Tab-separated table of C-alpha atoms and ligand atoms in Angstrom:
chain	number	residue	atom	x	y	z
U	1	UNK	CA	-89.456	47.822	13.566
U	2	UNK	CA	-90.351	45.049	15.317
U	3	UNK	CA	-88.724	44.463	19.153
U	4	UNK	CA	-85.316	43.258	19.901
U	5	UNK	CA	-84.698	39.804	21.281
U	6	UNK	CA	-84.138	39.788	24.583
U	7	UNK	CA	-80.820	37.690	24.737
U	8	UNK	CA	-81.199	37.465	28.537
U	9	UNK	CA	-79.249	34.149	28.485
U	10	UNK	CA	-76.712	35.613	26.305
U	11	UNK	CA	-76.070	39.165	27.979
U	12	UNK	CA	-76.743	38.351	31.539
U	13	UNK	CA	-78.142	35.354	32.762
U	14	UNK	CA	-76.154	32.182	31.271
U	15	UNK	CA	-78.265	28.765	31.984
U	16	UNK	CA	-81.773	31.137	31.895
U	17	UNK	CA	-83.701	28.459	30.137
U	18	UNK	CA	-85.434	30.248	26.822
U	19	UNK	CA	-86.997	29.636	24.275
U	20	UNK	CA	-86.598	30.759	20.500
U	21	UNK	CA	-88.595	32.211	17.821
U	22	UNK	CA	-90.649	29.737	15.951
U	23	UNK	CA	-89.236	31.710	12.869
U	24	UNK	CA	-85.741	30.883	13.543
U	25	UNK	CA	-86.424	27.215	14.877
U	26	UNK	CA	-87.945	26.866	11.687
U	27	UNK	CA	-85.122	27.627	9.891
U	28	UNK	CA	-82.225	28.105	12.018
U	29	UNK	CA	-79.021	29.884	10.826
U	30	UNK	CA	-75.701	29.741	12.297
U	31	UNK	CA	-73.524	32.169	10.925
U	32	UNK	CA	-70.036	34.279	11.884
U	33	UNK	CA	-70.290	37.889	11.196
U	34	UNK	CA	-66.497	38.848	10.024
U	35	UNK	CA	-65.051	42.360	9.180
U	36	UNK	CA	-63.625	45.184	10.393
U	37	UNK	CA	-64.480	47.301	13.623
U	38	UNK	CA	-67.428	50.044	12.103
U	39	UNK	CA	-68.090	47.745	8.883
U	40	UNK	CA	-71.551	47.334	9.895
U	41	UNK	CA	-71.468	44.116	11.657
U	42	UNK	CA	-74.151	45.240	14.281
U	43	UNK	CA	-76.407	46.761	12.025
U	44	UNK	CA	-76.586	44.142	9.410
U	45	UNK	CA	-77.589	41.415	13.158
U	46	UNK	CA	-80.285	44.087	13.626
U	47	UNK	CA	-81.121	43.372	10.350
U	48	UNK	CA	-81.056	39.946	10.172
U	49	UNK	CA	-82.777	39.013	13.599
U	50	UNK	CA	-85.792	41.743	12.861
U	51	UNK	CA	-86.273	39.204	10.067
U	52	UNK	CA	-85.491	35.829	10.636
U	53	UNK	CA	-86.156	36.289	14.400
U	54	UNK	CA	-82.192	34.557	15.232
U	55	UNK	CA	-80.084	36.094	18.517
U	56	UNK	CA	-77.083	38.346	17.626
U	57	UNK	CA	-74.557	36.815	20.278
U	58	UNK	CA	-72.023	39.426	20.381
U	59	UNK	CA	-69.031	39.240	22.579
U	60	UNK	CA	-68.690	42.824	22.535
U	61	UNK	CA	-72.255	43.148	23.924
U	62	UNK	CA	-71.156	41.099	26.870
U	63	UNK	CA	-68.472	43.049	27.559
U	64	UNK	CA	-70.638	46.493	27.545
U	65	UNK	CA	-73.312	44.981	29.451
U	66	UNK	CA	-70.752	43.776	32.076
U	67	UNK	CA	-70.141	47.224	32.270
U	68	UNK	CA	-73.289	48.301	32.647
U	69	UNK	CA	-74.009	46.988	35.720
U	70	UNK	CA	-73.049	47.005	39.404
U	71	UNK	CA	-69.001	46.656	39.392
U	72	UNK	CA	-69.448	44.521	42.906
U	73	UNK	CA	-70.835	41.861	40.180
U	74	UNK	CA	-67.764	41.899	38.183
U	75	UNK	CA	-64.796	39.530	38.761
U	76	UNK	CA	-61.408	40.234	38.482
U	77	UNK	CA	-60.933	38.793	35.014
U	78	UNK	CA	-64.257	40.786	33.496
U	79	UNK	CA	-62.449	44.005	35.005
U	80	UNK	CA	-59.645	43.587	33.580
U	81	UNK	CA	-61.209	43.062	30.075
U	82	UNK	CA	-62.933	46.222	30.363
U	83	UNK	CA	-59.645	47.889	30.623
U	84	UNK	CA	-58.384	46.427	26.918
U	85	UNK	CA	-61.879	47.005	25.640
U	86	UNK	CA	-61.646	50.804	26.603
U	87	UNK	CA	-57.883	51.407	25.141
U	88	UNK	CA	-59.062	49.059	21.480
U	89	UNK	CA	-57.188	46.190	22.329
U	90	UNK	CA	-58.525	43.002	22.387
U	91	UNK	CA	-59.564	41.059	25.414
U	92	UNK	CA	-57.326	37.980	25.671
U	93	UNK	CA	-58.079	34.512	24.392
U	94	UNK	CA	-58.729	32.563	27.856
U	95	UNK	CA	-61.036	35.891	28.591
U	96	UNK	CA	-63.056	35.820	25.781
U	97	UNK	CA	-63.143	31.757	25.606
U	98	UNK	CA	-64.246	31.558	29.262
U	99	UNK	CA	-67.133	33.621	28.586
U	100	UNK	CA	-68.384	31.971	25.380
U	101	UNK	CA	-67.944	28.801	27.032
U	102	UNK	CA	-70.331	29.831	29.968
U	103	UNK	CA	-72.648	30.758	27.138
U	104	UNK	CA	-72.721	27.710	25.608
U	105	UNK	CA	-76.472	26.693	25.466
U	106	UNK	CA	-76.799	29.766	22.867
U	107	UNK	CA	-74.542	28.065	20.679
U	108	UNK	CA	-77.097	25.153	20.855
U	109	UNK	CA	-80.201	26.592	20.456
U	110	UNK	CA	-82.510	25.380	18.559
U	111	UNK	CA	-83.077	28.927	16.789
U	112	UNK	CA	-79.234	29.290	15.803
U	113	UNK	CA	-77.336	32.235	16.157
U	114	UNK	CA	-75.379	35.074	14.461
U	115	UNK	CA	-71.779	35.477	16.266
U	116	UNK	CA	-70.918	38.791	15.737
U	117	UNK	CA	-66.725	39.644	17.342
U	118	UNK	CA	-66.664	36.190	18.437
U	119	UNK	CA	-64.164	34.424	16.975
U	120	UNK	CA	-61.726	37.392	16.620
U	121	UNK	CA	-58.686	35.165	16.608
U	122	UNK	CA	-57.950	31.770	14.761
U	123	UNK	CA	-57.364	30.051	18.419
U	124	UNK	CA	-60.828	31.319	19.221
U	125	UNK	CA	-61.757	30.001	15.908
U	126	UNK	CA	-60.450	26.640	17.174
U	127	UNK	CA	-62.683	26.559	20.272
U	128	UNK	CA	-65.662	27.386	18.410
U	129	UNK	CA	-65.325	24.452	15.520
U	130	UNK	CA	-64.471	22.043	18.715
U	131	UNK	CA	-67.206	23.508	20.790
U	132	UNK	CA	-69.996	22.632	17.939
U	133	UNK	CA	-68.581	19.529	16.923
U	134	UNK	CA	-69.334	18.446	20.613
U	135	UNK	CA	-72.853	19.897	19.687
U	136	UNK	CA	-72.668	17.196	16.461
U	137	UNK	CA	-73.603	21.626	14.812
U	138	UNK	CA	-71.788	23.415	11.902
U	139	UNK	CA	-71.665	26.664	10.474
U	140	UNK	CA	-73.542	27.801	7.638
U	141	UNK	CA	-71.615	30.176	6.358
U	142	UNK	CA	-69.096	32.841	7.295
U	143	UNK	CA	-70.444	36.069	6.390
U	144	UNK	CA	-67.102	38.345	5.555
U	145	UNK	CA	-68.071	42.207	5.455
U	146	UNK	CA	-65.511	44.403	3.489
U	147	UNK	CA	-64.874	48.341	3.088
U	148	UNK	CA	-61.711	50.443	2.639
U	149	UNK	CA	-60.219	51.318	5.874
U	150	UNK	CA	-61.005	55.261	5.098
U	151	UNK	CA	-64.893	54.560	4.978
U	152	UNK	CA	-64.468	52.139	8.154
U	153	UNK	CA	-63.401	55.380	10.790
U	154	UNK	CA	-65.623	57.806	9.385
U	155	UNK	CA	-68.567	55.198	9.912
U	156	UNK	CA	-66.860	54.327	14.090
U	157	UNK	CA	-66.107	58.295	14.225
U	158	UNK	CA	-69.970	59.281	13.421
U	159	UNK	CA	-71.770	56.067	15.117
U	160	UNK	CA	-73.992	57.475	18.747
U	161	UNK	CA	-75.343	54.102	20.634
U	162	UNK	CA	-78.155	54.168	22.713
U	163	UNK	CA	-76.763	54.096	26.692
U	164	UNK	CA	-80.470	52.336	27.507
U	165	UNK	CA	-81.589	49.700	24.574
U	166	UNK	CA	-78.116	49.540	22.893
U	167	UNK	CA	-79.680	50.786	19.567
U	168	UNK	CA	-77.438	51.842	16.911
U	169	UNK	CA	-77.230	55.147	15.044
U	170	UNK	CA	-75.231	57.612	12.258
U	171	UNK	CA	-74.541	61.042	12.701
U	172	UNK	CA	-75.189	60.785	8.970
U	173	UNK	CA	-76.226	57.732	7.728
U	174	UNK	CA	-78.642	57.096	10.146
U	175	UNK	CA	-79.566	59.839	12.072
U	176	UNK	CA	-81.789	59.820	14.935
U	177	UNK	CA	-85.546	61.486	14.901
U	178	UNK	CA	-84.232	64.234	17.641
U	179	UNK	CA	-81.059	64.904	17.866
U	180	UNK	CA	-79.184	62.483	20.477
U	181	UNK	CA	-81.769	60.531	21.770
U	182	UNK	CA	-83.144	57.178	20.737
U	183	UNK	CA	-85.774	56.694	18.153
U	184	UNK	CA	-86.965	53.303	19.773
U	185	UNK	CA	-86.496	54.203	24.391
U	186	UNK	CA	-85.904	57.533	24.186
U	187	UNK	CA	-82.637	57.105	25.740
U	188	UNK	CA	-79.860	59.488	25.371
U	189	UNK	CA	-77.028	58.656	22.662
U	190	UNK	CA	-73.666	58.447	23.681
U	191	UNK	CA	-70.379	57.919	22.042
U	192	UNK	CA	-68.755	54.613	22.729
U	193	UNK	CA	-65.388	54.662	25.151
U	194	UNK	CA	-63.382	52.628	22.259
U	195	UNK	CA	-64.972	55.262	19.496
U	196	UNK	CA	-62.516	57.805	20.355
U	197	UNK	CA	-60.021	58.367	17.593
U	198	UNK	CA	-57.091	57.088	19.534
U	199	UNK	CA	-58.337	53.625	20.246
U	200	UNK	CA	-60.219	53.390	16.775
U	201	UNK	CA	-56.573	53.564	15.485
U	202	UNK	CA	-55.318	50.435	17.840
U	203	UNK	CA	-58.791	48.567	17.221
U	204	UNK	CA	-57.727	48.697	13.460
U	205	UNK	CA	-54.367	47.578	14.471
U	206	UNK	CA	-55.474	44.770	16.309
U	207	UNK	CA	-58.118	43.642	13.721
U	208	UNK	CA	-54.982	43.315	11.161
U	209	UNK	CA	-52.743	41.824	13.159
U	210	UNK	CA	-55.271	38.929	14.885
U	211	UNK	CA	-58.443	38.852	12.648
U	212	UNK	CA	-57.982	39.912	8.989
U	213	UNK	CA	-56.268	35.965	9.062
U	214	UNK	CA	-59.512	34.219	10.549
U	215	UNK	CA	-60.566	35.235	6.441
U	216	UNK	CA	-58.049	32.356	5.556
U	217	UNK	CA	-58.893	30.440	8.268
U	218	UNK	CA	-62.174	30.009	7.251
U	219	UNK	CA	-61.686	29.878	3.307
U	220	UNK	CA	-59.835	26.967	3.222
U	221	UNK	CA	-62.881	24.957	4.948
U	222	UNK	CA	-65.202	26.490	2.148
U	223	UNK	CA	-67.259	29.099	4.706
U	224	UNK	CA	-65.993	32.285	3.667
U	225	UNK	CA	-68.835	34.734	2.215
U	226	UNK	CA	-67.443	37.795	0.895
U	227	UNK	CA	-69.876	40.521	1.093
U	228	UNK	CA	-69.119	44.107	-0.048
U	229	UNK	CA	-70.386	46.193	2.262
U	230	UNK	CA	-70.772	49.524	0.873
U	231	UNK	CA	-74.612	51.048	-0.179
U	232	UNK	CA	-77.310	51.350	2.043
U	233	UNK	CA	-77.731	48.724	4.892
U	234	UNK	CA	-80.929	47.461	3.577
U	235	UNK	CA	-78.839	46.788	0.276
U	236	UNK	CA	-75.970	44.885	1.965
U	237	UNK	CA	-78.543	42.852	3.837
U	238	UNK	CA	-79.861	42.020	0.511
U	239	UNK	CA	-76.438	41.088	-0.875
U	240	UNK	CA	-76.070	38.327	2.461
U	241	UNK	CA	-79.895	36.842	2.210
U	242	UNK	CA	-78.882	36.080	-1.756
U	243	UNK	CA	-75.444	34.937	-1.182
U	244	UNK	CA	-77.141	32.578	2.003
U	245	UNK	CA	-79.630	31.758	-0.790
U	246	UNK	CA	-77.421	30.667	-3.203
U	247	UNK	CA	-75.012	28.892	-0.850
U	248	UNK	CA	-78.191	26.442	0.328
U	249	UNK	CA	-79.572	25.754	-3.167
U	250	UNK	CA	-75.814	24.803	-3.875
U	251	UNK	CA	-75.474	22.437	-0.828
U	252	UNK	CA	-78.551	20.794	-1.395
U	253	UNK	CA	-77.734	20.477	-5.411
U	254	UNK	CA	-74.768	18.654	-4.189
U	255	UNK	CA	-76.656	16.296	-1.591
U	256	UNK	CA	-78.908	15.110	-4.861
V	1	AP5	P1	-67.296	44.796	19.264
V	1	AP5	O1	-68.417	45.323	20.033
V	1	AP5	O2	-67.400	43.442	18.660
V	1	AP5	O3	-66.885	45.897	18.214
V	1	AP5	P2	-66.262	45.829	16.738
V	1	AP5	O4	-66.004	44.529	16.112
V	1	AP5	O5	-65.097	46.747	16.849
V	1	AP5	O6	-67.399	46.313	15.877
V	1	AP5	P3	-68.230	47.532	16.094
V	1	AP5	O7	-69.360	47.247	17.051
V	1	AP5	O8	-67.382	48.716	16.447
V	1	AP5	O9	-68.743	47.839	14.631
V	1	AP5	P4	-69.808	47.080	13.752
V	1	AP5	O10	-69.111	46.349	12.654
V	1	AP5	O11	-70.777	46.307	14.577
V	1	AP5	O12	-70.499	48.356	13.102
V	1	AP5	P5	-71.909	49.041	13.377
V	1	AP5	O13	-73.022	48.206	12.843
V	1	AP5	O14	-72.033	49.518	14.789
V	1	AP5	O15	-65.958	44.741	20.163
V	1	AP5	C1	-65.587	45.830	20.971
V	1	AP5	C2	-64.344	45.447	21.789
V	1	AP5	O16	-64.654	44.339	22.662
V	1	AP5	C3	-63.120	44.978	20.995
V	1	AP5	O17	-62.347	46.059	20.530
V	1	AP5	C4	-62.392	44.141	22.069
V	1	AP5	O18	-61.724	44.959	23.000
V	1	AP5	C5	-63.539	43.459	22.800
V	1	AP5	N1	-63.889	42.153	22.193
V	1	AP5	C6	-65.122	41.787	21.748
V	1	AP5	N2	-65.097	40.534	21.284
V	1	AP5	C7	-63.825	40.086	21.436
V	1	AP5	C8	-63.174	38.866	21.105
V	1	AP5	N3	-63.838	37.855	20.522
V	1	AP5	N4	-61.843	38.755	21.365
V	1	AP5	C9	-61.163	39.763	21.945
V	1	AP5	N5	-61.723	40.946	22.283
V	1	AP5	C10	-63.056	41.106	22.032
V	1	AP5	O19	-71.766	50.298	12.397
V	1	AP5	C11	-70.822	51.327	12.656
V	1	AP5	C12	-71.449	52.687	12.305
V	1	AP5	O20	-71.682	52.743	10.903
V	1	AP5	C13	-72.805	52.940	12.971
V	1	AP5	O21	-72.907	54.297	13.312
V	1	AP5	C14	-73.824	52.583	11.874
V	1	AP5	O22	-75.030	53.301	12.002
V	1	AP5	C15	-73.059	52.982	10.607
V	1	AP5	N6	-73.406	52.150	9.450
V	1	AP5	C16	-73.628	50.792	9.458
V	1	AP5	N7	-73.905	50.369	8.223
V	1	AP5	C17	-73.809	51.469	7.414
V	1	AP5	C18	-73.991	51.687	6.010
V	1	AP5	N8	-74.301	50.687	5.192
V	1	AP5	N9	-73.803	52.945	5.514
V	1	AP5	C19	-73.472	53.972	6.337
V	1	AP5	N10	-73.334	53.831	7.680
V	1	AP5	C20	-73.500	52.605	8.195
């Protein structure tokens, strides 16, 4: 598998000047990831930058990386977002918007970008269409991932992360090499604060209540990409790169 982007400017180190992957600047993609918590959001991004080389901006990532490092570093604001992250709430709007904002020279890159959590509300939703419009940018599509809710906890209940390189794995469906420790560091597997059955429930809550509308949101300006999100992940990936496919050769049908 070929090595992770490093997202430095992204995860850490907003204003690090960086530069993208010819592969991407070549044929940049700006996208929204959409679905559920567990649908697969993270693994399809691995998916999709191994091959077209694009940063997986994912609020979510922020968040854990925040918490990752030394809490002197983090401001009242990011500690307080920790706390919502831990119990499966969301983090609130000014939060969340204050951080994408600071991160705003990803949202311009040259390379494009897969959002992935971000928006998770139709006022973030808001910021982001205002926030590329400055940028004279639009998105591509809006790549909706969707599984019953039954399938959805047993994937978040099962899922180990890697506490080094972040890497992704299934109990099942994706099992590590050696049990508990990461196929691609070495680094032991952990399960994730807000995978505990009690805030899976209130994650699944909130994703109802503030989300599951953003669907709407971004149907009636023609971006909404339905993908169904069962099968392998290779064969879901498959399912996005041919729905992508089909929605350029329709765009640029119309443009004739
Ligand atoms: P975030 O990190 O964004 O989490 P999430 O949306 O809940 O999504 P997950 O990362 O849990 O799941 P995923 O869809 O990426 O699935 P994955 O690929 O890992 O957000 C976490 C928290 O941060 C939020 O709850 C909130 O508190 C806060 N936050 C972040 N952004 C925010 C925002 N914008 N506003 C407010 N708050 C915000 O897959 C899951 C498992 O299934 C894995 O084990 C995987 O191996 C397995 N799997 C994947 N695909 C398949 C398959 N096809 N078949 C079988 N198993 C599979």
């Amino acid at each position: 598998m070929p090595e992770p982007l490093p997202r430095t400017a992204w995860l850490e180190k907003p204003g690090v000047p960086c530069e993208p992957d010819p592969a991407a600047r070549a044929r940049p993609l700006r996208v929204v990831l959409l679905g559920a918590p567990g649908v697969g959001k993270g693994t399809q991004a691995e998916l999709l930058t191994a091959r077209r080389r694009v940063c997986q901006l994912s609020t979510g990532d922020v968040f854990r990386a925040a918490k990752a490092a030394d809490p002197c570093h983090r401001s009242p604001a990011l500690e307080e977002a920790l706390g919502y992250m831990q119990r499966g709430e969301l983090v609130p709007d000014e939060t969340v918007i204050a951080i994408v904002k600071e991160r705003v020279a990803c949202l311009r890159c040259d390379g494009g970008f897969l959002l992935d959590g971000f928006p998770r509300t139709v006022a973030q939703a808001q910021v982001l269409d205002q926030l590329l419009a400055d940028e004279g940018l639009g998105l591509e599509a809006v790549l909706s991932y969707e599984l019953p809710t039954a399938r959805l906890v047993a994937r978040l209940g099962g899922r180990r992360t890697c506490s080094n390189c972040k890497s992704v794995y299934h109990v099942e469906a994706r099992p590590p090499a050696r049990d508990g420790v990461c196929d691609r560091c070495g680094g032991p597997l952990v399960l994730r604060d807000d995978d505990r059955p009690e805030a899976i429930m209130v994650r699944m809550r909130a994703y109802e209540q503030s989300t599951a509308p953003l669907a709407d949101y971004y149907a009636a300006r023609g971006l909404l990409v339905p993908i169904v999100a069962e099968g392998t992940p290779e064969e879901i990936y498959a399912r996005a790169e041919a729905a992508l496919e089909q929605r350029t050769a329709a765009v640029a049908a119309a443009q004739r």
